[in-house]
XYZ file of C-alpha atoms in Angstrom:
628
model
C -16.603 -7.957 0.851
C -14.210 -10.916 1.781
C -15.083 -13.154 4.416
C -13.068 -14.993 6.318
C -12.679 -18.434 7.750
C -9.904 -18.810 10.137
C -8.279 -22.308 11.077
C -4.947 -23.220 13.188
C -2.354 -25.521 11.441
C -1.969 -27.879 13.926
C 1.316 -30.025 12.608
C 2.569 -33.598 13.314
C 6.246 -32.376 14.432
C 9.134 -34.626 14.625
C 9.892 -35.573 18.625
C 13.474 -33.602 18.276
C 12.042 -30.725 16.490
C 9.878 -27.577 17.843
C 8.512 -26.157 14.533
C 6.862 -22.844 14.675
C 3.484 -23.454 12.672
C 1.523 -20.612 11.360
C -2.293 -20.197 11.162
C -3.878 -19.330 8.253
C -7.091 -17.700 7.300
C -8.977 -18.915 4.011
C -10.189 -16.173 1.642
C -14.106 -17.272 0.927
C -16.230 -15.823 -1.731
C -13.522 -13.465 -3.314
C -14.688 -12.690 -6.532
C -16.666 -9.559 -5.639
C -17.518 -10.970 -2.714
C -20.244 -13.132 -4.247
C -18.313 -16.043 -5.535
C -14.698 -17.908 -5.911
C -12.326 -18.775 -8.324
C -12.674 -21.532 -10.894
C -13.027 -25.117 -9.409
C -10.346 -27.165 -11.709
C -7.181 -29.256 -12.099
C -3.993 -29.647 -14.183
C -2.974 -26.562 -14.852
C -1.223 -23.142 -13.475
C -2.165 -20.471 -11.082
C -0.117 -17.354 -11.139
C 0.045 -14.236 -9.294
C 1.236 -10.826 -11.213
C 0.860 -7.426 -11.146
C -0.572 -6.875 -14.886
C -1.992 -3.362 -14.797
C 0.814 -2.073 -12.928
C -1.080 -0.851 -10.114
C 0.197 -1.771 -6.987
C -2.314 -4.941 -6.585
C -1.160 -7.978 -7.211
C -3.904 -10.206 -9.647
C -5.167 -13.533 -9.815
C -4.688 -15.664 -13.331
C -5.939 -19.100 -14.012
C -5.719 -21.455 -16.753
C -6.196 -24.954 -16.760
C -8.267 -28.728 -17.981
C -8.205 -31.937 -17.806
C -8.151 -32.960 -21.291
C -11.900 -32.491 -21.365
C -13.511 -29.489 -22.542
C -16.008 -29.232 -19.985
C -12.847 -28.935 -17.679
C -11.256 -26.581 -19.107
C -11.329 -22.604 -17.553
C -9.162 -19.626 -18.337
C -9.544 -16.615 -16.282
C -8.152 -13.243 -15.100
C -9.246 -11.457 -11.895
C -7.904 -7.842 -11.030
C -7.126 -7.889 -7.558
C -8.466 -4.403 -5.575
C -8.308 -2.813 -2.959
C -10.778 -3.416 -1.056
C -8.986 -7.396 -0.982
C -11.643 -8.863 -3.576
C -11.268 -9.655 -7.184
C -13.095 -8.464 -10.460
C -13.223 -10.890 -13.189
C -12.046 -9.291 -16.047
C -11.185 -11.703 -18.709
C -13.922 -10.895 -21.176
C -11.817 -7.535 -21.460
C -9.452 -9.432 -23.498
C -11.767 -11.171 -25.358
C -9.102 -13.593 -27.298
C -7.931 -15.025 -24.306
C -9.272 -19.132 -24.684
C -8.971 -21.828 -22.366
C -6.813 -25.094 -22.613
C -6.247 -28.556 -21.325
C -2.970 -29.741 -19.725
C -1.936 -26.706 -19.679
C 0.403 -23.776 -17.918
C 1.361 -20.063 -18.378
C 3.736 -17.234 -17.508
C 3.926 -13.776 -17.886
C 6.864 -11.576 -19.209
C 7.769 -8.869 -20.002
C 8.791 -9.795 -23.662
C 9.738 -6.222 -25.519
C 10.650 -3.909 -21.974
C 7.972 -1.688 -22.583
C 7.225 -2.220 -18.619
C 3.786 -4.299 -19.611
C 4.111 -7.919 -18.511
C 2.965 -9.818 -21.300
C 1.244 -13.532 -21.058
C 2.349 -16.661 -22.853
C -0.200 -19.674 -22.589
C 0.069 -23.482 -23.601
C -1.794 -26.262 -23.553
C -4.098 -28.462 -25.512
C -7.480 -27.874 -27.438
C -8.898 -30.898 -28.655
C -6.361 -32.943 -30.004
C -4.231 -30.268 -31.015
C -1.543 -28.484 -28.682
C -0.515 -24.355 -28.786
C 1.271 -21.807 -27.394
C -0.046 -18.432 -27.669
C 1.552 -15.051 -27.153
C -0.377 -12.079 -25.899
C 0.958 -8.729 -25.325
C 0.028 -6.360 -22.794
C -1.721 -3.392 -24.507
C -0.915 -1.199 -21.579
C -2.691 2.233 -20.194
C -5.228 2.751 -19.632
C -7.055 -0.692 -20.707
C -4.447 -3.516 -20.143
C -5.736 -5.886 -22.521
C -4.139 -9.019 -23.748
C -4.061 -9.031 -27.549
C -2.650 -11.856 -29.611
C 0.112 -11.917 -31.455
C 0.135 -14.209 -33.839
C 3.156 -14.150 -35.552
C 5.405 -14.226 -32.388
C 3.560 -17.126 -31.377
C 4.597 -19.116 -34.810
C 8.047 -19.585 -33.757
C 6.951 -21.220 -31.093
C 6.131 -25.484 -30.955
C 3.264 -25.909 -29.239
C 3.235 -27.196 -26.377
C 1.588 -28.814 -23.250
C 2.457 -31.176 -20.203
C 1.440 -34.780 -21.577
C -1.337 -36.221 -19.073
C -3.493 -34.210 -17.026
C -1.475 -36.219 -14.058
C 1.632 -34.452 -15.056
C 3.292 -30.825 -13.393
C 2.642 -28.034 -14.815
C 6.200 -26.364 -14.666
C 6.874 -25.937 -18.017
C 7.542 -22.408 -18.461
C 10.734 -20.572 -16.918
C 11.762 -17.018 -17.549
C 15.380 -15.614 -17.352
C 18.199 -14.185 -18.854
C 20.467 -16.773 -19.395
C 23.410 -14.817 -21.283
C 22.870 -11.836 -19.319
C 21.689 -9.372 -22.182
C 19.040 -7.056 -20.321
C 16.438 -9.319 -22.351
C 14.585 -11.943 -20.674
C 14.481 -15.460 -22.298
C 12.665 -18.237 -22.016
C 13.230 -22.153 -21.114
C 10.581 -24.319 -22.254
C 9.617 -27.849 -22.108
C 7.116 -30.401 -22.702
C 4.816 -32.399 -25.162
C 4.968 -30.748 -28.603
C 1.836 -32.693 -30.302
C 4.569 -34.560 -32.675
C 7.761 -33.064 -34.225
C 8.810 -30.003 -33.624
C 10.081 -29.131 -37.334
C 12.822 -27.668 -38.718
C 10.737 -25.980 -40.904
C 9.564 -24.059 -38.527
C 12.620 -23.219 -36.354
C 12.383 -26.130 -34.765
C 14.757 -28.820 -33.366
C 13.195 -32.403 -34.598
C 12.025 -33.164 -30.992
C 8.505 -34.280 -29.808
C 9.685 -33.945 -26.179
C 11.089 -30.551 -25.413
C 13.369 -29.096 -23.359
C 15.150 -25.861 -25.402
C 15.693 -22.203 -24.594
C 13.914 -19.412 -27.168
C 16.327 -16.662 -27.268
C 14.993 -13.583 -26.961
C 16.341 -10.980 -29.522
C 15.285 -7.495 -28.364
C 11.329 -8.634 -28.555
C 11.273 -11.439 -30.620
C 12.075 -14.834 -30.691
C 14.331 -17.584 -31.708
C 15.407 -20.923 -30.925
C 18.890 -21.027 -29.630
C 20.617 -24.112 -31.945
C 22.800 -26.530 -30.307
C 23.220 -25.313 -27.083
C 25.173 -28.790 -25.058
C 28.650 -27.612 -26.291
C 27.635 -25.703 -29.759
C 26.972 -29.491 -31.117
C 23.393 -30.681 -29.709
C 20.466 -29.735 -28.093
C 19.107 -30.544 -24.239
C 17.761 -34.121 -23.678
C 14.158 -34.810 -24.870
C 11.530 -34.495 -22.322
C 8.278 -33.879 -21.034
C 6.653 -35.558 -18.088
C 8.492 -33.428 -15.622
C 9.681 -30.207 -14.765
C 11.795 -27.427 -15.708
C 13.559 -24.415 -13.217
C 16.527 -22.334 -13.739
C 19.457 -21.026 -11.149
C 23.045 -19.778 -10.832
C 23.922 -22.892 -9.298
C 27.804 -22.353 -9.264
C 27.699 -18.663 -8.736
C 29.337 -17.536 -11.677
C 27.082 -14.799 -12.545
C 25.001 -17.117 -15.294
C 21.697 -18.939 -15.382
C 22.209 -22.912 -15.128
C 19.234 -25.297 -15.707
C 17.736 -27.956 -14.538
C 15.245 -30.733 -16.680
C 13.264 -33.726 -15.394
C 11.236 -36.292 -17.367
C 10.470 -38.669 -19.437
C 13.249 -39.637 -22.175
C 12.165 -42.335 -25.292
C 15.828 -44.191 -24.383
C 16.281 -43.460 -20.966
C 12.483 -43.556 -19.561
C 13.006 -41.284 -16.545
C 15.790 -38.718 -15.776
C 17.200 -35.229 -14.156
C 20.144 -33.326 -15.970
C 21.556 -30.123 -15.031
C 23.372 -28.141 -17.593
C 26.001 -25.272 -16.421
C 25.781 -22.222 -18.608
C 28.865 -21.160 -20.404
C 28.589 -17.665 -20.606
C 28.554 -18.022 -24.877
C 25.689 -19.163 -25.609
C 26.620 -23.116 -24.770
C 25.887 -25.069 -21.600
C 27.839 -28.391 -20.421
C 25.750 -31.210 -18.600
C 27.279 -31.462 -15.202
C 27.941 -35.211 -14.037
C 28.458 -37.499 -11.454
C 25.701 -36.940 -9.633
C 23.026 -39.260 -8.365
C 19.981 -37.893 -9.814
C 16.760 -40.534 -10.123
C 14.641 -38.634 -12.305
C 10.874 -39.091 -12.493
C 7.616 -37.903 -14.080
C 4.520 -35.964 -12.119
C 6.592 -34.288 -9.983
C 8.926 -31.351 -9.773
C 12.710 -30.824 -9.733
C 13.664 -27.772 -8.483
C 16.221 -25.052 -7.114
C 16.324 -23.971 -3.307
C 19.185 -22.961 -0.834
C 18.461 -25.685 2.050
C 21.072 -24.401 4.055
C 21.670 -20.394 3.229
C 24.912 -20.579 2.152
C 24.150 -18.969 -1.109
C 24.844 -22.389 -3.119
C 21.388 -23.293 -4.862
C 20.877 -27.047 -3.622
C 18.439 -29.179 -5.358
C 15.419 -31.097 -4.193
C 13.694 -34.325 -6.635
C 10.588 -35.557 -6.098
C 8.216 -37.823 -8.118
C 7.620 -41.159 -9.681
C 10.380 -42.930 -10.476
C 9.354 -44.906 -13.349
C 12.676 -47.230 -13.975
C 11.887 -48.517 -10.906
C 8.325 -49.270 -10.673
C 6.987 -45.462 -10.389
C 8.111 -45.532 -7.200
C 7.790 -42.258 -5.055
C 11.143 -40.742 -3.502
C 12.033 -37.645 -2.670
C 15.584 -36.783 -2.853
C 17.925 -33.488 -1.083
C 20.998 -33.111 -3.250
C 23.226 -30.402 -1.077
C 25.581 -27.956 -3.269
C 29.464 -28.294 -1.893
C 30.689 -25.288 -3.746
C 32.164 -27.167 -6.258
C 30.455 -27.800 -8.936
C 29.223 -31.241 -7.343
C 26.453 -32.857 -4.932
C 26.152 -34.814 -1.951
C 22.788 -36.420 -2.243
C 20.747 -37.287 0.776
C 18.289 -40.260 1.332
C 14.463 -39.861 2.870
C 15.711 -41.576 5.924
C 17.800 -38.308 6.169
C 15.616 -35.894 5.462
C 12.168 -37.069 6.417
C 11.144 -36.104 2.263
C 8.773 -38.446 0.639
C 7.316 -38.584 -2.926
C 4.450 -38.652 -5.386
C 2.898 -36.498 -8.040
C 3.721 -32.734 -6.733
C 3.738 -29.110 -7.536
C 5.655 -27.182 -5.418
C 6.000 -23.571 -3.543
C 8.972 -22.354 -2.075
C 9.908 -19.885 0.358
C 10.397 -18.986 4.105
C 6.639 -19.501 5.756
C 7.727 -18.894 8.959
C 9.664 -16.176 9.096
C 12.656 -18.010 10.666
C 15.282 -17.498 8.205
C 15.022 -21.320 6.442
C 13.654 -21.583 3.163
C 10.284 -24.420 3.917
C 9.130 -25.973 0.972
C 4.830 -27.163 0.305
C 4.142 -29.293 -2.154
C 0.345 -30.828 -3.229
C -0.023 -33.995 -5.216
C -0.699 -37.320 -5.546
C 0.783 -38.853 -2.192
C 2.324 -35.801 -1.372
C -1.077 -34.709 -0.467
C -0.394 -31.382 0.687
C 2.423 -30.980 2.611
C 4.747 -28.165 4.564
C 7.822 -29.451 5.263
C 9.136 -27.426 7.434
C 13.283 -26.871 7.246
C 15.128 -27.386 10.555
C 18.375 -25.800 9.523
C 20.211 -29.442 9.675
C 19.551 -30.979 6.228
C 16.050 -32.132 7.258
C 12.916 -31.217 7.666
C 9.801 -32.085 9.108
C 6.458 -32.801 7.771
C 3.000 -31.003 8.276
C -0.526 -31.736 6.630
C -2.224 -28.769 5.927
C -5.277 -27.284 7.974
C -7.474 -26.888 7.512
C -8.472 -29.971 5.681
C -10.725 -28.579 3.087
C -7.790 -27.252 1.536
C -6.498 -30.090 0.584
C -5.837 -31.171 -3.068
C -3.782 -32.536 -6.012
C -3.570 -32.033 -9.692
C -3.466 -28.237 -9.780
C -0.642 -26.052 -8.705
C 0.313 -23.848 -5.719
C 2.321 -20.464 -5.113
C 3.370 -18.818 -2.458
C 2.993 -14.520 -2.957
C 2.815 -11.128 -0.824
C -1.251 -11.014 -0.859
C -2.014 -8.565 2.004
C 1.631 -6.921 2.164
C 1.906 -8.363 5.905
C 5.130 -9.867 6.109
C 3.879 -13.379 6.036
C 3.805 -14.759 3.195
C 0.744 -16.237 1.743
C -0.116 -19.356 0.019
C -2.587 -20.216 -2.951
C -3.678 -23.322 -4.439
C -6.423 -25.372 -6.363
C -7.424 -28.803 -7.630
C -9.157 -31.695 -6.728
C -9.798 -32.884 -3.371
C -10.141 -36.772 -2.445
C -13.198 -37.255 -0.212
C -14.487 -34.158 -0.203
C -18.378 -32.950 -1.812
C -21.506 -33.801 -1.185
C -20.900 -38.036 -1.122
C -17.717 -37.260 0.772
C -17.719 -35.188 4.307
C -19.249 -32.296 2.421
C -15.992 -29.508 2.636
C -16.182 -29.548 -1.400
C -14.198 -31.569 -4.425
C -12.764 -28.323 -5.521
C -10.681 -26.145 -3.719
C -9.468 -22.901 -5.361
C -8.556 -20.955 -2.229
C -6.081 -17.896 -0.762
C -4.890 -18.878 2.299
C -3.393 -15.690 4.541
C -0.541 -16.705 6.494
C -1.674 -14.743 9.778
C 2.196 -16.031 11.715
C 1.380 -17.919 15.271
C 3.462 -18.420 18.434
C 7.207 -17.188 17.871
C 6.491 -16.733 14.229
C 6.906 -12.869 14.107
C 6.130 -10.740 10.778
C 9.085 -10.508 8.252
C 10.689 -7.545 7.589
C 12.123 -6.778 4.195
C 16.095 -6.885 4.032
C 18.329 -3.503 3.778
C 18.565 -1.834 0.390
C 22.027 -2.853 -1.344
C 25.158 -0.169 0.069
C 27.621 1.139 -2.245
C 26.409 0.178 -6.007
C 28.717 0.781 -8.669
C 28.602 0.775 -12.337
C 31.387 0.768 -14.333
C 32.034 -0.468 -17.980
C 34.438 -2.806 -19.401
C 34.711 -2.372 -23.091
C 37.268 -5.239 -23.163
C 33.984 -7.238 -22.071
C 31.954 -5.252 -23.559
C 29.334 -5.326 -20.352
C 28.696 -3.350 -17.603
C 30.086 -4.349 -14.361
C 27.943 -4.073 -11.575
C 28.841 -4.502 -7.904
C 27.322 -4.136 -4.504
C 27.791 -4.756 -0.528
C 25.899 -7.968 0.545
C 22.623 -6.630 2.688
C 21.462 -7.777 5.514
C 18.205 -9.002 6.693
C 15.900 -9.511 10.266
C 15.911 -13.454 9.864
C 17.728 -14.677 6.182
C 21.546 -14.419 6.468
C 23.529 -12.335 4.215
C 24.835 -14.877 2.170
C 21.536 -16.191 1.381
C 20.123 -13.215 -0.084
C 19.418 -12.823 -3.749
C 19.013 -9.222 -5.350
C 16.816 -8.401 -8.266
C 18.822 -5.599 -11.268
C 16.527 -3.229 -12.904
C 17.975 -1.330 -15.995
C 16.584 1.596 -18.005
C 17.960 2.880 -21.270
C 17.259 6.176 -22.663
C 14.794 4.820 -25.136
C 12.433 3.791 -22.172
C 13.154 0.585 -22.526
C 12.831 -1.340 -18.950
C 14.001 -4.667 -17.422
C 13.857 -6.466 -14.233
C 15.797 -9.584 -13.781
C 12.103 -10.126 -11.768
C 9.822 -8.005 -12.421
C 9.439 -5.521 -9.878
C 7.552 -2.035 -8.698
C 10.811 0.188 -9.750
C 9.410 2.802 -6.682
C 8.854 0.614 -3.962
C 10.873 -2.885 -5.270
C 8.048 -4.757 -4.101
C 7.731 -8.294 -7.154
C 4.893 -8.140 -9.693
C 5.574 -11.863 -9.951
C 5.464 -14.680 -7.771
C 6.330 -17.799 -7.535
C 9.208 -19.971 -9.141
C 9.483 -18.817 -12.411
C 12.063 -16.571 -12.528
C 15.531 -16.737 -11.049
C 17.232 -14.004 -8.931
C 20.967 -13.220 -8.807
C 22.545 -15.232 -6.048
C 26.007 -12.767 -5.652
C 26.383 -9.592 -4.826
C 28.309 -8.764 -8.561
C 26.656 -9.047 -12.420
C 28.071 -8.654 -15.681
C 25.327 -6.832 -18.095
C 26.487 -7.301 -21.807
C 24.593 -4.141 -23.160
C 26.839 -1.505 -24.956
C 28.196 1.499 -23.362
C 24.933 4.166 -23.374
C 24.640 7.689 -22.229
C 21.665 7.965 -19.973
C 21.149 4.426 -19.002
C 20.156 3.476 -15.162
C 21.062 0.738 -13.553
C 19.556 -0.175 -9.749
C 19.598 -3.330 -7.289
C 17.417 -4.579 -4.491
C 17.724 -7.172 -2.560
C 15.459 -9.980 -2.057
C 14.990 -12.351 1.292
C 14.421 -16.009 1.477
C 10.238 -14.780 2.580
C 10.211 -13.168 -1.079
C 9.759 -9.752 0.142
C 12.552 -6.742 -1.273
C 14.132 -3.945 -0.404
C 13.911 -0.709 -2.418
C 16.479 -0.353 -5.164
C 19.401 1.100 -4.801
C 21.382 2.320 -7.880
C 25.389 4.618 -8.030
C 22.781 7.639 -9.688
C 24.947 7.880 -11.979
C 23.167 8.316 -15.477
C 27.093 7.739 -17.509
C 29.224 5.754 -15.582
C 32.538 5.043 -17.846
C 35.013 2.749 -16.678
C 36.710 1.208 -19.486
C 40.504 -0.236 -19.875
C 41.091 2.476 -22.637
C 40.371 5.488 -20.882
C 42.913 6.678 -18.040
C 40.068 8.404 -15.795
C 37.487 6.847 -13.385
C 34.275 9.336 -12.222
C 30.975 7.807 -10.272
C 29.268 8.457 -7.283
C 28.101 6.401 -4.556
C 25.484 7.754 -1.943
C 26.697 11.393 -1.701
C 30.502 10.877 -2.609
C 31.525 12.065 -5.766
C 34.616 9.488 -6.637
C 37.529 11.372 -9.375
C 40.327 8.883 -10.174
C 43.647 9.353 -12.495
C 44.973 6.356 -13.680
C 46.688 7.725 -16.469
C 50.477 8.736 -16.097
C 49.941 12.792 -16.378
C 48.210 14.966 -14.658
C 44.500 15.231 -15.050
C 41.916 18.525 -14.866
C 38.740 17.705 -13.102
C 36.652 20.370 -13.428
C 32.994 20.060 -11.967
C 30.100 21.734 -13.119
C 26.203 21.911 -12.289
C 23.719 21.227 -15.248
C 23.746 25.039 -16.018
C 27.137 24.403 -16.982
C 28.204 26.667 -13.611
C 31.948 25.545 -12.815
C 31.324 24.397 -8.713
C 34.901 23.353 -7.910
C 38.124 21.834 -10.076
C 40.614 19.372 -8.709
C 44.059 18.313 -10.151
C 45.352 15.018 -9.400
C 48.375 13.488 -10.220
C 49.153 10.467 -12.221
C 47.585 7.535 -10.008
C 45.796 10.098 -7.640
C 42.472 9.514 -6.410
C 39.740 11.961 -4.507
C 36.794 11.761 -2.653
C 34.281 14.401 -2.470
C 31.527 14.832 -0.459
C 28.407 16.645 -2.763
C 25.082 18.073 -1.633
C 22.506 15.830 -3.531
C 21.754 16.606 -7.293
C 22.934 15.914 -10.841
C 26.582 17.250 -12.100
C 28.890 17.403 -15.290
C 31.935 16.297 -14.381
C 34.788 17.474 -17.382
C 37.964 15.813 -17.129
C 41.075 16.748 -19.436
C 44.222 14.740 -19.658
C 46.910 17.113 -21.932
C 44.585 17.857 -25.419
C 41.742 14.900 -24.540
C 38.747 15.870 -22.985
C 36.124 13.265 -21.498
C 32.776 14.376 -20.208
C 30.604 12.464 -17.853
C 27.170 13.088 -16.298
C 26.424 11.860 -12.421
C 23.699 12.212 -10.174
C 23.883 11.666 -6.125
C 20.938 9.114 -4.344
C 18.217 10.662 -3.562
């Protein structure tokens, strides 16, 4: 069984600041109670539901360009709170140096699938392995997939390891990927490549395969060359698509941060004038600083035009497509070699960011709701460490969120003062004084689904929710859509029943607006359902119009859906309309006639219904269901 070693986190708060810490209790000896996770550096820990069980799992991989380094491993979390070490199950899973991973659900069979990169010997790869599913959940390669891939790795064993995003960048019910970093030499034409040794490109996803998208900056070029740094993804602008952001290491430039705003066709624009530094070994990423819904940025690294100095920089969204950027005697942020975790620790409504590293050490920095924040070493001390990664995830389903890490501690073993070299720990966030347990926001109000077949998408709108700490504005909601064929997506993936993630971390991108266009076509049958997400990382349930056919489109004169237990009949035609509706036995339970431009609400007892509409000759038939 688990043990546990408990430990206050006694900060160093700023004089004008009253931060409310949280203790935290370190998981010892998890693996079956007998033993911990590997003890290793440079690479990437992630959390994720793989057998689709209700338990999130622990997955490793990572080296330090040495063989003897380098460790791959899966452990199925259960339910007891330990962790079974199952990676001989999928027996082609190999380990790799300077390396990093992410799981996705490539082909929407609901089986999140596992991409790997990294370095073996002198050679770099990407691999593919898809989820084999019930009842055995093995990973099994697929070689072909994993051809039109370069491979890839971070390019020093000093370097982050946030190389991998997932998201759907144009929107498509198909999640993509955004990749970056050292491809070994030239990434070759030959083999769908773009010429590039440092990479920074998006592989299109295409219904369960892959391909490179060509020339995505304005249809004419591709992203800068890269590697060195880091890569996340946002809706930056909040214009319903996926903008990017890519740090690194340029041949010309040396260091350097672009963001590119996504066009909605397949093209992205870099967005300029703004003050960026760039650096290597450290991350550039996404995060709403002050919960207006506008995703600000934060920079931090090794600046190496200038020395490799470290800096940390806060760049704050105005709304307008531009930055204000804010200096470390602002903020209180400093730099180094990081990775970072983001989310709400403390329950207060402010999104805190931790970060371990090369002078970073490892860090809370704790937001104070004015721009800056203030800094806090971790504690207990044998947690420290650089070189690896962190997350923060839902371990024990608490309402404190929980924090995981590993690499290599300074000091530490048997020459040091004896608390180990190698942490590889859980850490449950157990709250402290005023730090009360999160609650998960409100399910989304009044969904609708309607389709434009001018745009040729489904429109989907909700009410904002609301939450016990994060405002409104700041919440971001997760879509889940299922076709008739079976075929399921998640914008993260989620637990459809209870819309708790299967994934955590910063990987994938939520939906920062409370409206999404879905360019899918027009289906009978498909579902469509929101939840809503708080700045702790813990969701609502999802929330969906139950309508199975929703058709809203410019050509058709007649409007039917359903929200909650209102059955909604609209005539936009200019003649009188016949709405005649019917249970699934095809039993007539009421008609209504409506004028041109007349609308109708009806209240309906909860179930499915046919709802038959003429206008004159023209018939249109749609199916709707009520919430259950």
């Amino acid at each position: 069984m688990k043990k546990l070693l408990i430990f206050a986190l006694m900060g160093i708060a700023l004089p004008s600041f009253a931060v409310n810490s949280v203790k935290w209790e370190i998981l010892q000896n998890p693996v079956d109670g007998s033993g911990g996770f590997p003890e290793t550096a440079s690479g990437r820990q992630l959390f994720v539901d793989f057998n689709n069980d209700g338990i999130l799992d622990y997955f490793i991989i990572s080296g330090q360009n040495n063989a003897d380094t380098e460790v791959i491993g899966l452990f199925k979390g259960n339910a007891d709170g330990t962790y079974t070490d199952v990676t001989e199950a999928s027996d082609q899973l190999y380990a790799k140096s300077c390396s990093s991973a992410l799981f996705i659900d490539i082909d929407n069979d609901g089986n999140l699938d596992l991409i790997t990169v990294g370095k073996n010997g002198e050679d770099v790869f990407t691999d593919v392995y898809k989820n084999s599913g019930a009842p055995d959940y093995k990973f099994v390669p697929d070689w072909e997939m994993a051809d039109v891939f370069p491979g890839l790795s971070t390019e020093s064993p000093d370097n982050g390891t946030k190389i991998l995003v997932a998201f759907d960048y144009n929107n498509d019910g198909w999640t993509d990927l955004l990749i970056n970093g050292n491809a070994g030499g030239k990434w070759e034409a030959v083999n769908g490549g773009n010429e590039q040794s440092r990479v920074v490109a998006i592989m299109k996803n295409n219904k369960g395969t892959f391909e490179l998208l060509k020339n995505p900056v304005n249809g004419t070029e591709d992203f800068i060359s890269l590697n060195g740094g880091s890569v996340d993804a946002a809706d930056f602008n909040c214009d319903g698509y996926m903008d990017i952001l890519a740090t690194g290491y340029n041949d010309d430039l040396k260091t350097v941060t672009k963001l590119y705003k996504n066009n909605g066709d397949d093209t992205f624009t870099e967005v300029t004038g703004i003050d960026f530094v760039g650096h290597q070994q450290g991350e550039t990423a996404f995060i709403d600083v002050n919960n207006d819904g506008y995703a600000d940025i934060i920079e931090i690294g090794r600046d190496v035009n200038n020395g490799w100095n470290a800096f940390g920089k806060l760049y704050i969204n105005n709304q307008d497509g531009t930055f204000t950027r804010h200096e470390e005697g602002e903020t209180t942020f400093f730099g180094g070699g990081c990775a970072l975790a983001i989310a709400d620790v403390n329950n207060d409504g402010l999104t805190d960011y931790f970060m371990s590293g090369w002078n970073t050490n490892s860090t809370f920095m704790w937001n104070n709701g004015d721009n800056t924040f203030t800094k806090e070493d971790i504690v207990p001390d044998a947690a420290r460490c650089r070189g690896g990664s962190t997350t923060f995830a839902h371990v024990d389903k608490d309402g404190f969120v929980d924090l995981s890490l590993f690499g290599y501690r300074d000091g530490g073993g048997s020459d040091g003062d004896g608390l180990g070299s190698w942490p590889d720990y859980i850490l449950f966030n157990k709250g402290g004084d005023g730090v009360a347990a999160n609650a998960a926001p409100a399910a989304p109000k009044n969904v609708t689904v309607n389709y434009n077949a001018a745009k040729k998408c489904y429109e989907v709108k909700w009410d904002k929710s609301t939450d016990d700490t994060t405002p409104a504005d700041a919440i971001r909601y997760n879509l889940y859509v299922k076709t008739p064929d079976g075929k399921v997506y998640f914008t993260l993936p989620a637990d459809k029943a209870t819309g708790a993630l299967k994934v955590y971390g910063t990987q994938y991108p939520l939906i920062p607006v409370n409206h999404y266009d879905l360019y899918m076509p027009e289906t009978e049958g498909i579902e469509i359902a929101v939840s809503a997400v708080d700045n702790g990382w813990l969701s609502s349930s999802f929330a969906s119009t139950g309508s199975s056919a929703l058709k809203t489109v410019s050509e058709e004169a007649c409007k039917v859906y359903v929200v909650g237990q209102t059955l909604y009949l609209q005539n936009a035609s200019d003649k009188s309309a016949s709405f005649d509706v019917l249970n699934l036995d095809g039993k007539s339970l009421l008609q209504q006639d409506l004028a041109a431009g007349e609308s109708k609400a009806l209240e309906v007892k909860v179930g499915a219904y046919v709802v038959r509409v003429a206008i004159g000759n023209e018939v249109v038939t749609y199916k709707v269901a009520t919430a259950w």
